[in-house]
Each structure stands twice: as structure tokens, then as C-alpha cells.
Coordinates of C-alpha atoms (C1' of nucleotides) in Angstrom, one line a residue:
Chain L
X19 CA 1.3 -30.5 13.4
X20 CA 2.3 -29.6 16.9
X21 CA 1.4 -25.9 17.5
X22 CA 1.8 -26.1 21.5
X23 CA 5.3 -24.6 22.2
X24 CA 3.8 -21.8 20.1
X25 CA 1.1 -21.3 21.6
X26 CA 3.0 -21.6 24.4
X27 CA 4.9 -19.2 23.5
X28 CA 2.8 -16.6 22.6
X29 CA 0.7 -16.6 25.9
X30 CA 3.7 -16.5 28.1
X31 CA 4.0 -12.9 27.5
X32 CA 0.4 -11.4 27.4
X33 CA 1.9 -8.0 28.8
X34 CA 2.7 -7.6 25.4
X35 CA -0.1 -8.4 23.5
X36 CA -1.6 -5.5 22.3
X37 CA 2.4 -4.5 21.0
X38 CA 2.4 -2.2 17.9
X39 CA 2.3 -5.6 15.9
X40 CA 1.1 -4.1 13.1
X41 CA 3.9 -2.1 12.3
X42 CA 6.3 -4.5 13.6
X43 CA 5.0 -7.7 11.4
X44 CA 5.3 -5.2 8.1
X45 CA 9.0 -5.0 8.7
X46 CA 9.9 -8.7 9.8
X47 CA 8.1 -9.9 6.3
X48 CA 9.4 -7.1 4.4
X49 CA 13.0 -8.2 5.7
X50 CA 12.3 -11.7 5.2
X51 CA 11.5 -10.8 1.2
X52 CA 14.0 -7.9 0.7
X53 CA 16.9 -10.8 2.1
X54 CA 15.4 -13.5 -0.2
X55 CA 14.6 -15.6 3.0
X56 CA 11.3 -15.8 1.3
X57 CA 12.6 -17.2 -2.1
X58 CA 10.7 -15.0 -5.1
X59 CA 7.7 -17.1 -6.7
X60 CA 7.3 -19.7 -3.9
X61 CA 3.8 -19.2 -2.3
X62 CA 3.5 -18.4 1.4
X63 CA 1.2 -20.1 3.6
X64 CA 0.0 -17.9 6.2
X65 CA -0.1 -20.4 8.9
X66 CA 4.2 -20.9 8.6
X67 CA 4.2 -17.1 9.2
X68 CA 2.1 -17.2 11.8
X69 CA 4.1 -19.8 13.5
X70 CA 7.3 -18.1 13.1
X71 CA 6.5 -14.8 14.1
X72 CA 4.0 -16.2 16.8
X73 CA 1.0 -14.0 15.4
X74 CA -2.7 -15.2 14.8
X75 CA -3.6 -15.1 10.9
X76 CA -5.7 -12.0 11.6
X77 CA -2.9 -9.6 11.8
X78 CA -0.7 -11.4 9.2
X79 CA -3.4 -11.1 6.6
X80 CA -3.6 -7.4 7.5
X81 CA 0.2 -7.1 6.5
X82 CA 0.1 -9.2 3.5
X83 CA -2.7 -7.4 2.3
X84 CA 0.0 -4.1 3.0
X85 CA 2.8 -5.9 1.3
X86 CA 0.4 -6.8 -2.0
X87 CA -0.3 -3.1 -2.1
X88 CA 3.1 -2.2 -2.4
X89 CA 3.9 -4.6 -4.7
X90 CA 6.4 -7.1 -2.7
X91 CA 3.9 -10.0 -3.4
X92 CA 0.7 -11.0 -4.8
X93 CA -2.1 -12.5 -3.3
X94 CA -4.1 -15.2 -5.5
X95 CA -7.9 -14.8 -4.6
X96 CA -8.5 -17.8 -2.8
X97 CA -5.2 -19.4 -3.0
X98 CA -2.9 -17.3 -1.1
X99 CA 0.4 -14.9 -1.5
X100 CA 3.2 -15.5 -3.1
X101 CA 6.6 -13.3 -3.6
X102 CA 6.1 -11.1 -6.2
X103 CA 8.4 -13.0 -8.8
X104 CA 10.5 -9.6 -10.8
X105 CA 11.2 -9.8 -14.5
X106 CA 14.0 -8.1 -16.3
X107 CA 10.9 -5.8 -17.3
X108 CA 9.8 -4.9 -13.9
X109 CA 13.1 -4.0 -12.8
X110 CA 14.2 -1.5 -16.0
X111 CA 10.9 0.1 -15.9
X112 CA 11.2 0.6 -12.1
X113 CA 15.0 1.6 -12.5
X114 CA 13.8 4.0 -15.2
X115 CA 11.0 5.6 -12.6
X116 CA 13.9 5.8 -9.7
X117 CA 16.2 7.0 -12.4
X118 CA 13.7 9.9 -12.4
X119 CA 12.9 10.5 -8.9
X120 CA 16.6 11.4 -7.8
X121 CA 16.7 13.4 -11.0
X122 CA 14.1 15.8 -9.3
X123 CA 15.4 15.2 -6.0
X124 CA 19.2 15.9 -7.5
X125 CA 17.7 18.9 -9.2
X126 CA 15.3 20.0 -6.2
X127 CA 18.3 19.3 -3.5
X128 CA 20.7 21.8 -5.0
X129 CA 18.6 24.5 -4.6
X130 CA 18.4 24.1 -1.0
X131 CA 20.9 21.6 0.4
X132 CA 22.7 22.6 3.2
X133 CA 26.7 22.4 3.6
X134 CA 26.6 20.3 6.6
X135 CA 24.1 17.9 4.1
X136 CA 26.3 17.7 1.7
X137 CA 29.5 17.3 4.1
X138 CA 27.5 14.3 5.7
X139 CA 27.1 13.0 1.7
X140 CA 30.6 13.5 1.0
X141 CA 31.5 11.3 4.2
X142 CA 29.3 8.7 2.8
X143 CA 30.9 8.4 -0.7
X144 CA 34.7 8.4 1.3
X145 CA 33.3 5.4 2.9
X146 CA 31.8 3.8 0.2
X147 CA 35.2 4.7 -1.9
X148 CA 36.8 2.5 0.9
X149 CA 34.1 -0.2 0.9
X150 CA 35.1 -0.5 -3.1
X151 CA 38.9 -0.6 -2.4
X152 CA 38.5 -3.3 -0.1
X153 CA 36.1 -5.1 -2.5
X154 CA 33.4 -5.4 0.0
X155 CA 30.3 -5.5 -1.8
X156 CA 27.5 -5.6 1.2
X157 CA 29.0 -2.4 2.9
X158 CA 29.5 -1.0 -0.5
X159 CA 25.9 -1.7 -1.4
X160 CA 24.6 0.1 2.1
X161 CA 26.6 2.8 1.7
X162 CA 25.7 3.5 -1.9
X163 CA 22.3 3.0 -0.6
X164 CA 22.5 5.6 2.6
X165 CA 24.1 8.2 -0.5
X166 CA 21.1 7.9 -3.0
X167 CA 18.7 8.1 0.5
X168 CA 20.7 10.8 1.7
X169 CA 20.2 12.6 -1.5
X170 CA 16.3 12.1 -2.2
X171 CA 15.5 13.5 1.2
X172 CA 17.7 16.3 0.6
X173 CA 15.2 17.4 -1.6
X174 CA 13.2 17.7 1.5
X175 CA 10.2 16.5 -0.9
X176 CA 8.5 13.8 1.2
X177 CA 6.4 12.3 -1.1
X178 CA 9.1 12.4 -3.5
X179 CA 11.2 10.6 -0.8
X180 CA 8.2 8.0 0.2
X181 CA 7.5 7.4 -3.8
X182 CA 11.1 6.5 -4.1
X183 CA 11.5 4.9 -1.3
X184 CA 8.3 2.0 -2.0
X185 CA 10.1 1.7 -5.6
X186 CA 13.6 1.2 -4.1
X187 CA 12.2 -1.3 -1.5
X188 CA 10.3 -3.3 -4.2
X189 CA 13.5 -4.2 -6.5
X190 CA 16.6 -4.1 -3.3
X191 CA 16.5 -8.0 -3.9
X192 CA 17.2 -7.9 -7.1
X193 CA 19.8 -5.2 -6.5
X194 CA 21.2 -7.0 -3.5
X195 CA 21.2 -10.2 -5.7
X196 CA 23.0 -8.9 -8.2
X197 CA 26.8 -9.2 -8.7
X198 CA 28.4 -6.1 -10.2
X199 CA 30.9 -7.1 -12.3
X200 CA 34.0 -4.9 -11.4
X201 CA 33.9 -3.4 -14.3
X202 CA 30.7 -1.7 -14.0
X203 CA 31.8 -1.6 -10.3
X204 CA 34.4 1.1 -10.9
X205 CA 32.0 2.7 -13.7
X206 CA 29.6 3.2 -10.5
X207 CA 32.2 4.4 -8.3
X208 CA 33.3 6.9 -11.3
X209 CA 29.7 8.4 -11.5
X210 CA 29.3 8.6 -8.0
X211 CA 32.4 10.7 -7.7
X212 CA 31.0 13.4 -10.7
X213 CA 27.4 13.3 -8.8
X214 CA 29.3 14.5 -5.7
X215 CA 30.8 16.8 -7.3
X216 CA 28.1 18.4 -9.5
X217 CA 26.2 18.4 -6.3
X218 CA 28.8 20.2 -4.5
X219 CA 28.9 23.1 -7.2
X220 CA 24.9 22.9 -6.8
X221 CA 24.6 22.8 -10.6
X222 CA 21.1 20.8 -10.5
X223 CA 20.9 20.6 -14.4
X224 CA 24.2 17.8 -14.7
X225 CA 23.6 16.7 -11.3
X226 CA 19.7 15.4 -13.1
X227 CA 21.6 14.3 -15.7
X228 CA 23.9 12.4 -14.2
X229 CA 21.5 10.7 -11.7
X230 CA 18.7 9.4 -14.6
X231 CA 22.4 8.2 -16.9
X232 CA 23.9 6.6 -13.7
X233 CA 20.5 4.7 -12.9
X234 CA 20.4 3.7 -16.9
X235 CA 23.5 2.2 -16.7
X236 CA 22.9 0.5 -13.3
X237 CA 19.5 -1.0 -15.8
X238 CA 21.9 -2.1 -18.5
X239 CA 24.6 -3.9 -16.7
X240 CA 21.2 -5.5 -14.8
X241 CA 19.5 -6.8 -18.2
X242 CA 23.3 -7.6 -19.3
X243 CA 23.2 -10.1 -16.4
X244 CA 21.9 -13.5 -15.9
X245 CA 18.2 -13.3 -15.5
X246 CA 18.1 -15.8 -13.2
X247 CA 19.8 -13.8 -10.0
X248 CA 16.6 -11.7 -10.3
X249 CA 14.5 -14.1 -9.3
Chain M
X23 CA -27.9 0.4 18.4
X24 CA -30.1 -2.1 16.7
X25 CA -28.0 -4.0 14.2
X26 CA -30.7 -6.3 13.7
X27 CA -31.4 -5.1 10.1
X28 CA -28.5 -4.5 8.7
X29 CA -27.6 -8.2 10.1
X30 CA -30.2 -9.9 8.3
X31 CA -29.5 -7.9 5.2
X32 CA -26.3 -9.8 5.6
X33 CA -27.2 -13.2 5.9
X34 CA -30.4 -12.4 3.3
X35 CA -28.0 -13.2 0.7
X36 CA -25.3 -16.1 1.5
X37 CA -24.6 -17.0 -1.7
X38 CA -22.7 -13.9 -2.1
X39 CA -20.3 -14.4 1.0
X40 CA -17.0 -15.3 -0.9
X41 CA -17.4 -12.3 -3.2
X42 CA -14.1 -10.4 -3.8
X43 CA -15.1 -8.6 -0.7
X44 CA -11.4 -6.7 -0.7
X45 CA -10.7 -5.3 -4.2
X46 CA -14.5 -4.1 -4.1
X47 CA -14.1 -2.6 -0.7
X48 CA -11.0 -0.9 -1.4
X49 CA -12.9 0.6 -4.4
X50 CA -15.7 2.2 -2.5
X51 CA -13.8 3.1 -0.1
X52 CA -11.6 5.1 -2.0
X53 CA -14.7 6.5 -3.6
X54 CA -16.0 7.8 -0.2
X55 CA -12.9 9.7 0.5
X56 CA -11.9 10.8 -3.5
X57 CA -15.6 12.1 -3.5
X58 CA -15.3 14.3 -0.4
X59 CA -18.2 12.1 1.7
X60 CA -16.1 11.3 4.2
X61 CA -14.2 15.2 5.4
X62 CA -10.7 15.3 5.3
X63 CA -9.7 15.1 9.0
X64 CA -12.7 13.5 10.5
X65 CA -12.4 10.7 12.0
X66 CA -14.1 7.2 10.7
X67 CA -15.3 4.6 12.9
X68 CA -15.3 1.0 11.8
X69 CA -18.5 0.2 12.9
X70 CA -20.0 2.8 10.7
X71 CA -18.8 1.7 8.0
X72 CA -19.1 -1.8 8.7
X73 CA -22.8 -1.3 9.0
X74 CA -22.8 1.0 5.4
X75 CA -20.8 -2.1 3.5
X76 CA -22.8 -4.6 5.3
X77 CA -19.6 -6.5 6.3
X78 CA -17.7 -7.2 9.4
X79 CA -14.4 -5.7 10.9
X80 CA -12.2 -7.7 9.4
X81 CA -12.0 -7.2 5.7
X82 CA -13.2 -3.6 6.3
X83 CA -9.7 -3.1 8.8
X84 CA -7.3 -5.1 6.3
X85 CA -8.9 -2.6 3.8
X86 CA -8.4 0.8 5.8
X87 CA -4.5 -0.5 6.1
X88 CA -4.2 -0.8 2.5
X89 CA -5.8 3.1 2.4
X90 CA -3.3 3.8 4.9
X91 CA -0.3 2.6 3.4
X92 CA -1.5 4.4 0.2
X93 CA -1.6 7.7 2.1
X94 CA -5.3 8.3 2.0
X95 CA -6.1 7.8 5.8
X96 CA -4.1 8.3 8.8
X97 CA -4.1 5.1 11.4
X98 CA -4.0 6.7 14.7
X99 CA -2.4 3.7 16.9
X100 CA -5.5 2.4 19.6
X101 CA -7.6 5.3 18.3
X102 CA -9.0 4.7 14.7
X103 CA -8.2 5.9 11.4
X104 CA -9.1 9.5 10.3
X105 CA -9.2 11.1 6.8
X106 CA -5.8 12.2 5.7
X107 CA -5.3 15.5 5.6
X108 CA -3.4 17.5 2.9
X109 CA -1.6 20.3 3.5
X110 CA -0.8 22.6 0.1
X111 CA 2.5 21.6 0.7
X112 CA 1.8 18.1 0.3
X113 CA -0.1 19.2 -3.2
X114 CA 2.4 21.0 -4.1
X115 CA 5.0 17.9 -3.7
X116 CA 2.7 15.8 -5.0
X117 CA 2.3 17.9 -7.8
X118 CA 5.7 18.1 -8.7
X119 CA 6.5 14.7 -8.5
X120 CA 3.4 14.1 -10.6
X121 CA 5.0 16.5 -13.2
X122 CA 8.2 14.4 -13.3
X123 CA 6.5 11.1 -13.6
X124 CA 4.3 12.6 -16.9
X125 CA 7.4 13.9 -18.4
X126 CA 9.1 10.7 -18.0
X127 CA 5.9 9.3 -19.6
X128 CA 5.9 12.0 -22.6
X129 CA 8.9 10.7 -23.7
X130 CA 9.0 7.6 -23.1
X131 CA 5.2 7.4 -25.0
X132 CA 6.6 9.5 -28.3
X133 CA 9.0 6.8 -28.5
X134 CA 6.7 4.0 -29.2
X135 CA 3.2 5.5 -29.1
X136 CA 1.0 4.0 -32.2
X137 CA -0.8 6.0 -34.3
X138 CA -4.2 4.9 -32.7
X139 CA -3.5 5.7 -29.6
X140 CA -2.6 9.1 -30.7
X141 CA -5.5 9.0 -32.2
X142 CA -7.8 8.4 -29.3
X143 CA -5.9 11.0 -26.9
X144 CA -6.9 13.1 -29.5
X145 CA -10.6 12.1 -29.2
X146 CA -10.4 12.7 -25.4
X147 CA -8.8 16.6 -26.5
X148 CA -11.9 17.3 -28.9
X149 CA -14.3 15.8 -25.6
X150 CA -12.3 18.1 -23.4
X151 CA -12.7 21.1 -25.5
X152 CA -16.4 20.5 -26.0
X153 CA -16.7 20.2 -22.2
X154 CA -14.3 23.5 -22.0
X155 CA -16.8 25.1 -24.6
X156 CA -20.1 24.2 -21.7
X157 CA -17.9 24.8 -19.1
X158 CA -19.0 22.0 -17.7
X159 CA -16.1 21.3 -14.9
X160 CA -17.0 17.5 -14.0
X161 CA -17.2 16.3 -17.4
X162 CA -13.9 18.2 -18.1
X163 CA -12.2 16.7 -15.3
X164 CA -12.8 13.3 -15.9
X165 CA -11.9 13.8 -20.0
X166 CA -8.8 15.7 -18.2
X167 CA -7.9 12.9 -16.3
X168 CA -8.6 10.6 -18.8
X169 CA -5.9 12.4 -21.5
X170 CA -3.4 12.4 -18.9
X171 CA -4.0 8.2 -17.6
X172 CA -3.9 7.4 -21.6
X173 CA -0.7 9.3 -21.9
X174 CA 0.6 7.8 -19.0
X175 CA 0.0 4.4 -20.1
X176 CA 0.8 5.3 -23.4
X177 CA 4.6 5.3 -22.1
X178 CA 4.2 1.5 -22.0
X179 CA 5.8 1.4 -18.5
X180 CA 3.4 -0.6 -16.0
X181 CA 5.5 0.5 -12.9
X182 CA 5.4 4.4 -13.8
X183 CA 1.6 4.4 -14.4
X184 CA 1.2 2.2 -11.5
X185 CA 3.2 4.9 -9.1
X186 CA 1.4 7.8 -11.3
X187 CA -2.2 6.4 -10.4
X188 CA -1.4 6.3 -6.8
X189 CA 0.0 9.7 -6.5
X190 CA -2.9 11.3 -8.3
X191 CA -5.3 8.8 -6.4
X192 CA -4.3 10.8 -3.3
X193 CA -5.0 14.4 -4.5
X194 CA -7.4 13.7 -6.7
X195 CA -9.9 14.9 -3.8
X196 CA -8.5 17.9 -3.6
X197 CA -7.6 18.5 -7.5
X198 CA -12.0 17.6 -7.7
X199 CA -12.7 20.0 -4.8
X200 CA -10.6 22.8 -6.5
X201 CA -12.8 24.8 -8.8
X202 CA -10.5 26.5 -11.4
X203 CA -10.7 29.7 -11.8
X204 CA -12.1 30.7 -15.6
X205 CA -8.6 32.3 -17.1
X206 CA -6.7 29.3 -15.4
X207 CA -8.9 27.3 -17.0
X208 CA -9.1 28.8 -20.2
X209 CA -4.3 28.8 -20.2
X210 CA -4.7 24.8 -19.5
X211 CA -6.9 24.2 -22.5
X212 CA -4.3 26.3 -24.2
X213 CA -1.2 24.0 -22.8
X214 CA -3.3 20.9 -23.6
X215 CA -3.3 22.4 -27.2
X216 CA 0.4 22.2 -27.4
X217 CA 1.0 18.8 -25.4
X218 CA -1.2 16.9 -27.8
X219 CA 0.8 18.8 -30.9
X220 CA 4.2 17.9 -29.1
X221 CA 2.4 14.2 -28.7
X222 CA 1.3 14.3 -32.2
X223 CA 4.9 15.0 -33.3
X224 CA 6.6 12.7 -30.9
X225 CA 8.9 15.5 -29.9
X226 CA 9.6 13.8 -26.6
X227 CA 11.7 16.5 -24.8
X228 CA 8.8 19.2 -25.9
X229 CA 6.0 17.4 -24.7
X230 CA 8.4 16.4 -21.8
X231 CA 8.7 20.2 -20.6
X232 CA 5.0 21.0 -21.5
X233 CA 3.9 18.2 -19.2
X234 CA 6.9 19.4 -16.5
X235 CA 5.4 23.5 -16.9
X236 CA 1.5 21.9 -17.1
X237 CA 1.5 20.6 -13.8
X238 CA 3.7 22.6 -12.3
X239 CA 1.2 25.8 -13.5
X240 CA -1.6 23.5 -11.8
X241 CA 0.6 24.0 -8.8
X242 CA 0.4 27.5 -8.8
X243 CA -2.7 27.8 -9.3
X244 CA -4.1 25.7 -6.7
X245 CA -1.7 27.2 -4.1
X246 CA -3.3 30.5 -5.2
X247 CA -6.4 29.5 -3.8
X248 CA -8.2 29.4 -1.0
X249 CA -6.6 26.9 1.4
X250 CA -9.9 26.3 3.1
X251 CA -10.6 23.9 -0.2
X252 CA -8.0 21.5 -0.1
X253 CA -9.2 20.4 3.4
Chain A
dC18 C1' 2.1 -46.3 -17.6
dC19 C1' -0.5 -42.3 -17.8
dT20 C1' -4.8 -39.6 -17.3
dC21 C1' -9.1 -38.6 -15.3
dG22 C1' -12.5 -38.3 -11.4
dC23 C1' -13.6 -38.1 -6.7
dA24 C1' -13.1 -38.1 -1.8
dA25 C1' -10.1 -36.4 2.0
dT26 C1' -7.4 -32.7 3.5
dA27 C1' -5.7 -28.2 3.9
dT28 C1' -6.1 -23.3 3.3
dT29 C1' -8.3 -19.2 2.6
dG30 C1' -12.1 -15.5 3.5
dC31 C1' -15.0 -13.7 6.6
dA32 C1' -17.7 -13.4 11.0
dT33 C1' -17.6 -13.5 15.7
dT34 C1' -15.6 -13.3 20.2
dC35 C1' -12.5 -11.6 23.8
dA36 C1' -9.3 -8.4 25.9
dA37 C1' -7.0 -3.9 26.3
dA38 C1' -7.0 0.9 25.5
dA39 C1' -9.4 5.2 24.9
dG40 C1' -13.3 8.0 25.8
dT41 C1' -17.4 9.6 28.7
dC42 C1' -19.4 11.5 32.5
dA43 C1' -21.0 12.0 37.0
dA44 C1' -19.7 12.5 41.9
dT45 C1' -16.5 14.6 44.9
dA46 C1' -13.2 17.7 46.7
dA47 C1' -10.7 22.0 46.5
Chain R
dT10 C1' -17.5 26.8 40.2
dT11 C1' -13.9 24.1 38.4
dA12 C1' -10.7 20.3 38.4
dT13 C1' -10.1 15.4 39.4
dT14 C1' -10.9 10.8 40.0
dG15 C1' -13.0 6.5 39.0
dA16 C1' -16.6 3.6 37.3
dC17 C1' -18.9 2.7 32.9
dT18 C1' -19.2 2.7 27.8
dT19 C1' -17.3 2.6 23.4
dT20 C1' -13.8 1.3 20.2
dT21 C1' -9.8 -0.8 18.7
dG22 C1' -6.4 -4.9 18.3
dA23 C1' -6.0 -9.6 18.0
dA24 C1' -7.6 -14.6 18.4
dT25 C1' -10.7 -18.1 17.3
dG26 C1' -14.4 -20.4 14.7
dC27 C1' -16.9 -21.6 10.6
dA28 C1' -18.1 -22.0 5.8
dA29 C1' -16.3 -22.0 1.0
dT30 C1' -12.7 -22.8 -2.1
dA31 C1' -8.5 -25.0 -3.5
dT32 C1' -5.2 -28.9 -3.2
dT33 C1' -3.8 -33.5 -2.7
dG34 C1' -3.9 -38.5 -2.8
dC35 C1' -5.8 -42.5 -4.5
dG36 C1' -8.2 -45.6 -7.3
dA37 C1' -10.5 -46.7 -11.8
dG38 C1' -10.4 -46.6 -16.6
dG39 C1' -8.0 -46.1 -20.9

DNA sequence: CCTCGCAATATTGCATTCAAAAGTCAATAA
DNA sequence: TTATTGACTTTTGAATGCAATATTGCGAGG
């Protein structure tokens, strides 16, 4: 195998060589897994993700090792990583743990949410409304996304906020994957639209409730669906 | 600085070069910091510890990133890795989200908890009594700790006592350092009394809010004391 | 034709090496 | 005396090298 234009490559720019690769690797192979560039099951090679990202191994090992931690894949002793495959289990039990998490942050954030916070939540659901009238599932998805975020660090609870945010990361394939059937879609939409407005009356008790039932039926249309999209 | 020694101690023994070097390092690691020898706040050098594990930088660095990510050390970019250092607010959040997760747990476990495993949490209570009884506060802790992991994984949910061990991994130093005071002590036998008759009833949204007031009276009570020990 | 065993190859785990950044400290000037 | 500069030392970040383990390909035997 030819690794000269890589090499190449790499040494052309020394200046940056001592670049905050770290950091940087962690969200390139976290991207490539999250977008299912890195199909789930298939073992990695280190050397291919060397090559594309232009990195020695020793640094790439160092993220993997990260990314086992967290639970994006697993590393074989001796034989090498490979995306964490998700079963229907892994994904309800992890649902049923986030389902949780906002509760407290739903529960936590009404007690000290500012009006500008919620206004800046309320201009997320009006865009995500539009997203679902055009039928355009990717913004939809970001925007429900950028909602729930908005609303865990609202609780101004960071390691509630980092907790949820590893657990969210680990199964946003499977979520991304998945095709809501419209159906469900406007179901979603539905219970968005009585979160925003228990939040808005900052009654923390049915806001709880209505974050840990809309993340249970977000699980049930998920198990309802063809297992096969999670992988 | 002669490394001599510690080289040959190395190399005395190559057989054992392919051990699982990272699960094992990660474990003493974590040991060093849970157990207080290495201060909150210092700063480590890998060297040191290189020459203490009698390995070389590389497993020991893909090791402290792991920690990192986990929240035990801080990586300070170009200048090492120091002991992370919690704040009481960082208990406190910790702490709460704790509470949450071993409610969840509490009813999930009443659900499908088997009478054997009931049976053995209740061992661990009579173990922690007895400990209670020589106010011994080590042996208590660990039976503590013990109660609350069997709970935990009494729930049946891999990814909630996967999340719940990492979040009491990170202040378990602190919860160790924090000597209870003797009529704190004496309430959380009481409130163990109840969780394990809530348990032993599988009245899930009892034991839920006994688990939910448990912790969050821990919370008080470690914010009650002196700051200086949480360092 | 399929299965088993073994050599050749590839890949991983760790040690070592090299380069850049941070830290140290003494000499000098204000 | 104190602040500053600049050479020297220490330490980190990354690349490379080497030994051990796994994988693959091929031929022999059933």
C-alpha cells in the first residue's frame, strides 16, 4: 500500500503539528459514527483512520480508547475496535435513562428558567413546527434536538447536562436512522407543544411527566420499528 | 534520575508484556485518585507514574484520557493532567442526578426484582447495621455502596447502572473523605430501614421517593460540612 | 468438496525516540 | 532590589520501531 501522498501530506504542514489533535480526532470519529459513515458492527482498522485523517496510530488509539469509554465502540483485546453494534435493548434502556434526565432537568429548569430561555425555546419549537409542516425530517430532527439541549441546560445542572449529553450522543444514529412514521411524527409534535407549554406555566411536576411519557413513546414507536435501521 | 532499576524490573519479566495493561491501569489508577493518594488539584506527572506502574508513556497517557473523559482528572492542554477538583456544587449536582438515576432504578427493580435478590440486599442491610452498630465507617461504606450497586443493578437496566457507576465513581472520593456526622448517620440507617421495606414490598413509587429524599438528604448533609473535605 | 493445520501476512500493544511547548533560573539592566 | 530576558531543563504531544497476537491463504487429508 502506497502511504507516500500521505505522508506527504502530513509533513507539508509541520507548523501545525502539535494542533490540539486530540480534541479534534475525538470529534471527526465521533462524526464519522454518529452519521453511520462508520457502518455499526464493521471493525475499524486503525491504519485506514490514520490515513484518512493523516494522524500516526498513537493519537488515534488515544481517541478510540475515549470513544470505547463512552460507549460509541468496542475495542477487542488484541483484535481491534469496532462500532458499538445497538440492540433494540440498548436503545429503550438508554431512552428510559434520557427519559429521566430531562425529567429532572424539566423539573430543575422551571424553577429557575429565565423568560428570555424560554422565549429562545419557544422560537425553537416555531421552527421545528415549520420543519414538520414542510415534512423535512433532518431540520426537524436538529431542531427537536437544539429544544431537548436547550432544555437540559436550562437546568443549569452540568453534570446533568454532560450525563445526558454522552447518552444522547451514543444512540443519535439510531435516532437519526430512524424514520418516524407520520403518525408518531404529529404525536411528537403534539407533545412538544404541551412540554412548551407546561414549561411556560413553570409547573415542573407535568412538565416531568410529560418529558419521561414523551421519551417512552419515542422508545415504543423505536421497538415498533424495523430492527434493522438500528444497526 | 536513575531509571535503571525500575527499567530492569521491567524487562525482568517479559513474559508478562501483553498483559491487559489498559483495563488494569485504568483500575489503579482510579484507585489512586478514589483513595485520596493522589490530592485533588495537584498536578500528576507521567513520568511518575510511569516509573510507579513500571510502564511507559503510552498506555499510561491513553489511560489518563479515559480518566479524563470520565471526569476524574483535568487535561491541561501542553501542561499535564491534574486531579479534578470538585466543587460542592459539583456534589451537589452529582448528587441529584445520582438520586434520579436510583429512583429510576427503584422502580424499575420492584418491577422485576426476584425474590433472591431481595434477599441478598437484605443481607447487605443486616451487614450494614452490624457495621452501624461498631461504627465502623469503612466497612459501612462499602456495605452502603454495595446496597445501593445491587439495587441499581437490580433494575435490570445495563445502561442506567453503567451511567450510575460512573457518576458515583467520580464522588466517591469525596463521599469516602466525608466523615458523617453521628445523628446523620444514625437518620440514613433509619431511611435505609424504609427503602429496603419499600423494596421488600415492591412499592416502586415509595422506594422511588425514599431513594430521591435519601440522596438528596446526603446532599445536605455534605454541603453542611466543612468544604475544606471535599478537596 | 469440505475441513483441518500451518506458514505467511497483517494488525495490535507497548516501548522508544524526536520535536515543540512550558518551566527554571541566573545574569543583566533599570 | 526587583523586573526581564534568554539559555537550559523538564515535560508533553506525536511518530516510529519492535515484539506478540490474530488473520489469511494454501495445501494435505478425509
Amino acid at each position: 500500500m502506497d502511504l507516500a501522498p500521505l505522508v506527504a501530506a502530513r509533513k507539508s504542514r509541520p507548523e501545525a503539528r502539535r494542533a490540539d489533535l486530540h480534541g479534534s480526532l475525538l470529534e471527526q470519529l465521533r462524526d464519522l459514527i454518529v452519521e453511520g459513515q462508520l457502518a455499526a458492527g464493521s471493525r475499524v482498522a486503525e491504519r485506514v483512520l490514520c490515513e484518512r485523517f493523516g494522524v500516526s496510530r498513537t493519537p488515534l488509539r488515544e481517541a478510540l480508547k475515549v470513544l470505547a469509554a463512552e460507549g460509541l465502540i468496542e475495542l477487542l483485546p488484541n483484535r481491534g475496535a469496532r462500532v458499538a453494534r445497538l440492540t433494540a435493548a440498548d436503545i429503550a434502556q438508554t431512552l428510559k435513562v434520557i427519559g429521566t434526565l430531562e425529567a429532572l432537568a424539566g423539573e430543575t429548569a422551571c424553577e429557575r428558567i429565565t423568560e428570555s430561555e424560554i422565549a429562545e425555546i419557544r422560537a425553537l419549537h416555531l421552527e421545528m413546527l415549520a420543519h414538520h409542516a414542510r415534512r423535512d425530517r433532518l431540520a426537524y430532527f436538529k431542531a427537536n434536538q437544539a429544544i431537548h439541549q436547550a432544555l437540559v441546560a436550562a437546568s443549569g445542572n452540568a453534570v446533568l447536562a454532560q450525563t445526558y449529553a454522552g447518552l444522547s450522543g451514543r444512540i443519535r444514529r439510531a435516532r437519526y436512522a430512524a424514520n418516524l412514521d407520520l403518525r408518531r411524527w404529529d404525536e411528537a409534535v403534539a407533545e412538544h407543544e404541551l412540554i412548551l407549554q407546561a414549561l411556560a406555566a413553570r409547573d415542573g411536576a407535568r412538565l416531568a411527566k410529560l418529558l419521561r411519557s414523551h421519551l417512552d413513546n419515542k422508545s415504543y414507536a423505536l421497538a415498533a420499528q424495523s430492527p434493522e435501521a438500528l444497526a
